[in-house]
Amino acid sequence: MEIIIISIVAFLTAILTFFSGFGLGTLLTPIFMIFFPVDIAIGLCGLVHFANNIFKFFLVGKHANKDVLLRFGIPAIFAAMLGSWMLLQISDLQPLFSYSLFGKQLEVFPVKFIIAILLVIFALLDLIPFLSKIEFGKDKLPLGGILSGFFGGLSGHQGALRSAFLIKAGLSKESFIATGIVVSMFIDFTRLSVYASKISSYTLYENKGLLISATICAISGAYLGNQLLKKVTLKFLQVFVAILLLLVAIALGMGII
């Protein structure tokens, strides 16, 4: 059953991530967490995420902005190392608070709550007309890289923060998507290198069917998303990203994902 559920979510979210620059790890990680311990779930999802990014790189990687990659990507790599290491130290951290919703017990962890607050702020920057005029200069890109890399390593939620900064960097829609993909590959490779000490070869072998199925579905969704990307405008992309940021923030803050 877990193979079917995770594969379907991987396919659908892979389509979304081509428009938003995020989504696969953000939405797929909680599904993995239903069936695996938190640290193992983040690691396994990271493998699917990395394989999907490699495929997307061959589709659109040539459009990546090299200057933004250096300013954003390098800080992200070092921050991802720290976040990944911290995950291994605090994988048993207690929830900030818990509550019952429709008969289900939901828990909100500190890391997710912090991310939720940050995402609300970034979403409002695009949705409120006065605030939407605010631009993040190139000098703010290293900060974005640090935030995206750190939380990517710590919880697997790297894409939403990355998109919040890159959508304001003055990139074309193709460059926005491609640059985000390359940065994501950097972070994935870094965090998986750290997670390797936690994920045994036995764990990988035991779940090889799940990983292969989820990866194939994610790649299929990415291919379809790339075809649909040609039909959207940059303005649509900005509003779409802002709305998704807000929805993800609410879901994270409430402990739903």
Tab-separated table of C-alpha atoms in Angstrom:
chain	number	residue	atom	x	y	z
A	1	MET	CA	0.000	0.000	0.000
A	2	GLU	CA	2.811	2.435	0.855
A	3	ILE	CA	4.312	1.949	-2.621
A	4	ILE	CA	1.038	2.971	-4.301
A	5	ILE	CA	0.412	5.985	-2.053
A	6	ILE	CA	3.977	7.330	-2.203
A	7	SER	CA	4.229	6.783	-5.982
A	8	ILE	CA	0.968	8.651	-6.686
A	9	VAL	CA	2.016	11.581	-4.482
A	10	ALA	CA	5.459	11.600	-6.145
A	11	PHE	CA	3.884	11.850	-9.625
A	12	LEU	CA	1.446	14.643	-8.730
A	13	THR	CA	3.890	16.736	-6.736
A	14	ALA	CA	6.597	16.374	-9.402
A	15	ILE	CA	4.217	18.152	-11.800
A	16	LEU	CA	3.673	20.946	-9.274
A	17	THR	CA	7.353	21.405	-8.570
A	18	PHE	CA	8.083	22.388	-12.167
A	19	PHE	CA	5.848	25.444	-11.748
A	20	SER	CA	6.671	26.367	-8.176
A	21	GLY	CA	10.312	25.323	-7.922
A	22	PHE	CA	9.356	23.312	-4.841
A	23	GLY	CA	6.827	20.763	-3.714
A	24	LEU	CA	8.257	17.284	-4.138
A	25	GLY	CA	10.241	17.121	-0.902
A	26	THR	CA	7.827	19.388	0.970
A	27	LEU	CA	4.775	17.223	0.279
A	28	LEU	CA	6.390	13.810	-0.177
A	29	THR	CA	8.445	13.807	3.034
A	30	PRO	CA	5.357	13.747	5.317
A	31	ILE	CA	4.002	10.773	3.345
A	32	PHE	CA	7.256	8.879	3.918
A	33	MET	CA	6.994	9.793	7.610
A	34	ILE	CA	3.725	7.855	7.829
A	35	PHE	CA	5.584	4.625	7.089
A	36	PHE	CA	9.131	5.293	8.397
A	37	PRO	CA	10.898	6.968	11.352
A	38	VAL	CA	11.530	10.688	10.743
A	39	ASP	CA	15.267	10.508	9.972
A	40	ILE	CA	14.893	7.455	7.693
A	41	ALA	CA	11.886	9.038	5.937
A	42	ILE	CA	13.835	12.221	5.170
A	43	GLY	CA	16.756	10.170	3.842
A	44	LEU	CA	14.654	7.929	1.582
A	45	CYS	CA	12.678	10.887	0.264
A	46	GLY	CA	15.975	12.652	-0.358
A	47	LEU	CA	17.073	9.822	-2.672
A	48	VAL	CA	13.890	10.140	-4.761
A	49	HIS	CA	14.270	13.926	-4.746
A	50	PHE	CA	17.896	13.740	-5.913
A	51	ALA	CA	17.164	11.283	-8.749
A	52	ASN	CA	14.281	13.481	-9.911
A	53	ASN	CA	16.522	16.559	-9.866
A	54	ILE	CA	19.141	14.834	-12.004
A	55	PHE	CA	16.473	14.089	-14.622
A	56	LYS	CA	15.180	17.680	-14.515
A	57	PHE	CA	18.734	19.004	-14.822
A	58	PHE	CA	19.099	17.273	-18.194
A	59	LEU	CA	15.775	18.800	-19.273
A	60	VAL	CA	16.364	22.450	-18.364
A	61	GLY	CA	19.740	22.771	-16.596
A	62	LYS	CA	21.268	24.882	-19.398
A	63	HIS	CA	19.061	27.831	-18.358
A	64	ALA	CA	20.549	28.068	-14.843
A	65	ASN	CA	21.986	31.468	-13.871
A	66	LYS	CA	25.656	30.973	-12.956
A	67	ASP	CA	25.967	34.136	-10.863
A	68	VAL	CA	22.957	33.200	-8.722
A	69	LEU	CA	24.276	29.648	-8.399
A	70	LEU	CA	27.501	30.929	-6.869
A	71	ARG	CA	25.874	33.463	-4.532
A	72	PHE	CA	23.022	31.176	-3.459
A	73	GLY	CA	24.315	27.653	-3.985
A	74	ILE	CA	27.666	27.755	-2.189
A	75	PRO	CA	26.230	29.058	1.124
A	76	ALA	CA	23.420	26.498	0.730
A	77	ILE	CA	25.913	23.610	0.572
A	78	PHE	CA	27.649	24.529	3.835
A	79	ALA	CA	24.336	25.244	5.569
A	80	ALA	CA	22.971	21.872	4.374
A	81	MET	CA	25.914	20.139	6.037
A	82	LEU	CA	25.044	21.793	9.345
A	83	GLY	CA	21.324	21.111	9.028
A	84	SER	CA	21.863	17.453	8.118
A	85	TRP	CA	24.236	16.933	11.027
A	86	MET	CA	21.749	18.578	13.374
A	87	LEU	CA	18.953	16.261	12.154
A	88	LEU	CA	20.959	13.236	13.242
A	89	GLN	CA	21.400	14.812	16.680
A	90	ILE	CA	17.783	15.859	17.304
A	91	SER	CA	15.760	13.230	15.433
A	92	ASP	CA	13.901	12.475	18.688
A	93	LEU	CA	13.030	16.131	19.427
A	94	GLN	CA	9.637	16.495	21.110
A	95	PRO	CA	6.741	18.373	19.432
A	96	LEU	CA	6.227	22.054	20.238
A	97	PHE	CA	2.550	21.333	20.832
A	98	SER	CA	-0.135	18.848	19.809
A	99	TYR	CA	-3.904	18.969	19.344
A	100	SER	CA	-6.810	16.952	17.979
A	101	LEU	CA	-8.472	17.747	14.638
A	102	PHE	CA	-11.410	15.695	13.312
A	103	GLY	CA	-10.481	12.914	15.707
A	104	LYS	CA	-6.833	12.801	14.594
A	105	GLN	CA	-3.924	13.763	16.851
A	106	LEU	CA	-1.646	16.286	15.138
A	107	GLU	CA	1.813	17.341	16.339
A	108	VAL	CA	3.728	20.498	15.439
A	109	PHE	CA	7.511	20.291	15.669
A	110	PRO	CA	9.679	23.381	16.328
A	111	VAL	CA	11.517	23.235	12.985
A	112	LYS	CA	8.318	23.048	10.952
A	113	PHE	CA	6.726	25.862	12.956
A	114	ILE	CA	9.709	28.147	12.272
A	115	ILE	CA	9.591	27.314	8.550
A	116	ALA	CA	5.845	28.024	8.508
A	117	ILE	CA	6.367	31.537	9.904
A	118	LEU	CA	9.087	32.274	7.339
A	119	LEU	CA	6.898	31.026	4.470
A	120	VAL	CA	3.955	33.206	5.515
A	121	ILE	CA	6.219	36.263	5.426
A	122	PHE	CA	7.543	35.404	1.956
A	123	ALA	CA	4.080	34.610	0.614
A	124	LEU	CA	2.734	37.986	1.753
A	125	LEU	CA	5.609	39.717	-0.039
A	126	ASP	CA	4.145	38.489	-3.337
A	127	LEU	CA	0.421	38.645	-2.573
A	128	ILE	CA	0.126	42.131	-1.026
A	129	PRO	CA	0.557	44.772	-3.782
A	130	PHE	CA	2.589	47.207	-1.657
A	131	LEU	CA	4.932	44.489	-0.408
A	132	SER	CA	5.250	42.848	-3.842
A	133	LYS	CA	7.341	45.818	-4.977
A	134	ILE	CA	10.078	44.850	-2.531
A	135	GLU	CA	13.052	43.270	-4.280
A	136	PHE	CA	15.705	41.031	-2.753
A	137	GLY	CA	19.032	42.331	-4.044
A	138	LYS	CA	21.873	40.040	-5.029
A	139	ASP	CA	23.389	40.723	-1.603
A	140	LYS	CA	20.468	38.821	-0.006
A	141	LEU	CA	21.025	35.648	-2.042
A	142	PRO	CA	23.621	34.193	0.376
A	143	LEU	CA	21.060	34.544	3.204
A	144	GLY	CA	18.508	32.695	1.080
A	145	GLY	CA	21.043	29.966	0.386
A	146	ILE	CA	21.808	29.583	4.079
A	147	LEU	CA	18.126	29.323	5.041
A	148	SER	CA	17.242	26.938	2.210
A	149	GLY	CA	20.297	24.741	2.750
A	150	PHE	CA	19.977	24.576	6.523
A	151	PHE	CA	16.284	23.686	6.610
A	152	GLY	CA	16.730	21.373	3.617
A	153	GLY	CA	19.290	19.378	5.560
A	154	LEU	CA	17.349	19.546	8.804
A	155	SER	CA	13.847	18.670	7.629
A	156	GLY	CA	13.872	18.172	3.857
A	157	HIS	CA	11.933	21.436	3.378
A	158	GLN	CA	14.377	23.321	1.176
A	159	GLY	CA	12.388	24.236	-1.926
A	160	ALA	CA	9.841	26.670	-0.540
A	161	LEU	CA	12.466	28.931	1.027
A	162	ARG	CA	14.636	28.684	-2.088
A	163	SER	CA	11.766	29.710	-4.356
A	164	ALA	CA	10.813	32.592	-2.068
A	165	PHE	CA	14.221	34.171	-2.697
A	166	LEU	CA	14.805	33.168	-6.319
A	167	ILE	CA	11.371	34.403	-7.478
A	168	LYS	CA	12.557	37.887	-6.476
A	169	ALA	CA	15.977	37.602	-8.135
A	170	GLY	CA	14.874	38.971	-11.514
A	171	LEU	CA	15.191	35.649	-13.343
A	172	SER	CA	13.180	34.498	-16.346
A	173	LYS	CA	10.760	31.634	-15.662
A	174	GLU	CA	13.126	29.154	-17.345
A	175	SER	CA	16.121	30.440	-15.381
A	176	PHE	CA	14.115	30.471	-12.142
A	177	ILE	CA	13.209	26.799	-12.533
A	178	ALA	CA	16.650	25.678	-13.780
A	179	THR	CA	18.620	27.570	-11.129
A	180	GLY	CA	16.417	26.131	-8.391
A	181	ILE	CA	16.963	22.619	-9.731
A	182	VAL	CA	20.757	22.928	-9.741
A	183	VAL	CA	20.828	24.412	-6.225
A	184	SER	CA	18.512	21.628	-5.066
A	185	MET	CA	20.925	19.057	-6.511
A	186	PHE	CA	23.763	20.638	-4.511
A	187	ILE	CA	21.759	20.455	-1.303
A	188	ASP	CA	20.501	16.919	-1.973
A	189	PHE	CA	23.991	15.575	-2.613
A	190	THR	CA	25.304	17.258	0.529
A	191	ARG	CA	22.563	16.081	2.859
A	192	LEU	CA	22.530	12.544	1.475
A	193	SER	CA	26.275	12.319	2.123
A	194	VAL	CA	25.591	13.115	5.774
A	195	TYR	CA	22.490	10.890	6.006
A	196	ALA	CA	24.521	7.951	4.643
A	197	SER	CA	25.749	7.194	8.151
A	198	LYS	CA	22.141	6.653	9.242
A	199	ILE	CA	20.684	4.806	6.240
A	200	SER	CA	22.134	1.304	5.959
A	201	SER	CA	22.482	-0.655	2.738
A	202	TYR	CA	19.963	-3.086	4.193
A	203	THR	CA	17.382	-0.302	4.509
A	204	LEU	CA	17.930	0.625	0.867
A	205	TYR	CA	17.719	-2.993	-0.305
A	206	GLU	CA	14.596	-3.642	1.759
A	207	ASN	CA	12.842	-0.644	0.179
A	208	LYS	CA	14.291	-0.824	-3.338
A	209	GLY	CA	10.869	-1.448	-4.912
A	210	LEU	CA	9.418	1.616	-3.211
A	211	LEU	CA	12.369	3.814	-4.212
A	212	ILE	CA	12.312	2.669	-7.851
A	213	SER	CA	8.539	3.120	-8.183
A	214	ALA	CA	8.523	6.562	-6.525
A	215	THR	CA	11.472	7.720	-8.640
A	216	ILE	CA	9.881	6.590	-11.929
A	217	CYS	CA	6.622	8.326	-11.008
A	218	ALA	CA	8.459	11.505	-9.989
A	219	ILE	CA	10.397	11.544	-13.273
A	220	SER	CA	7.166	11.020	-15.237
A	221	GLY	CA	5.559	13.924	-13.402
A	222	ALA	CA	8.619	16.107	-14.025
A	223	TYR	CA	8.474	15.371	-17.755
A	224	LEU	CA	4.794	16.318	-17.905
A	225	GLY	CA	5.437	19.442	-15.841
A	226	ASN	CA	8.169	20.528	-18.258
A	227	GLN	CA	5.710	20.307	-21.150
A	228	LEU	CA	3.123	22.393	-19.282
A	229	LEU	CA	5.698	24.999	-18.189
A	230	LYS	CA	5.860	26.421	-21.707
A	231	LYS	CA	2.236	27.557	-21.367
A	232	VAL	CA	2.554	29.672	-18.219
A	233	THR	CA	3.735	33.276	-17.737
A	234	LEU	CA	6.182	34.634	-15.162
A	235	LYS	CA	3.410	36.599	-13.438
A	236	PHE	CA	1.307	33.456	-13.102
A	237	LEU	CA	4.378	31.702	-11.715
A	238	GLN	CA	4.913	34.409	-9.062
A	239	VAL	CA	1.312	34.315	-7.841
A	240	PHE	CA	1.211	30.508	-7.980
A	241	VAL	CA	4.375	30.255	-5.891
A	242	ALA	CA	3.039	32.767	-3.352
A	243	ILE	CA	-0.251	30.887	-2.917
A	244	LEU	CA	1.551	27.555	-2.562
A	245	LEU	CA	3.924	29.075	-0.003
A	246	LEU	CA	0.948	30.213	2.046
A	247	LEU	CA	-0.833	26.846	1.826
A	248	VAL	CA	2.315	24.923	2.754
A	249	ALA	CA	2.964	27.333	5.635
A	250	ILE	CA	-0.517	26.748	7.045
A	251	ALA	CA	-0.184	22.981	6.673
A	252	LEU	CA	3.254	22.973	8.335
A	253	GLY	CA	2.143	25.282	11.154
A	254	MET	CA	-0.847	23.043	11.862
A	255	GLY	CA	1.195	19.827	11.751
A	256	ILE	CA	-0.703	18.467	8.749
A	257	ILE	CA	2.502	17.936	6.735
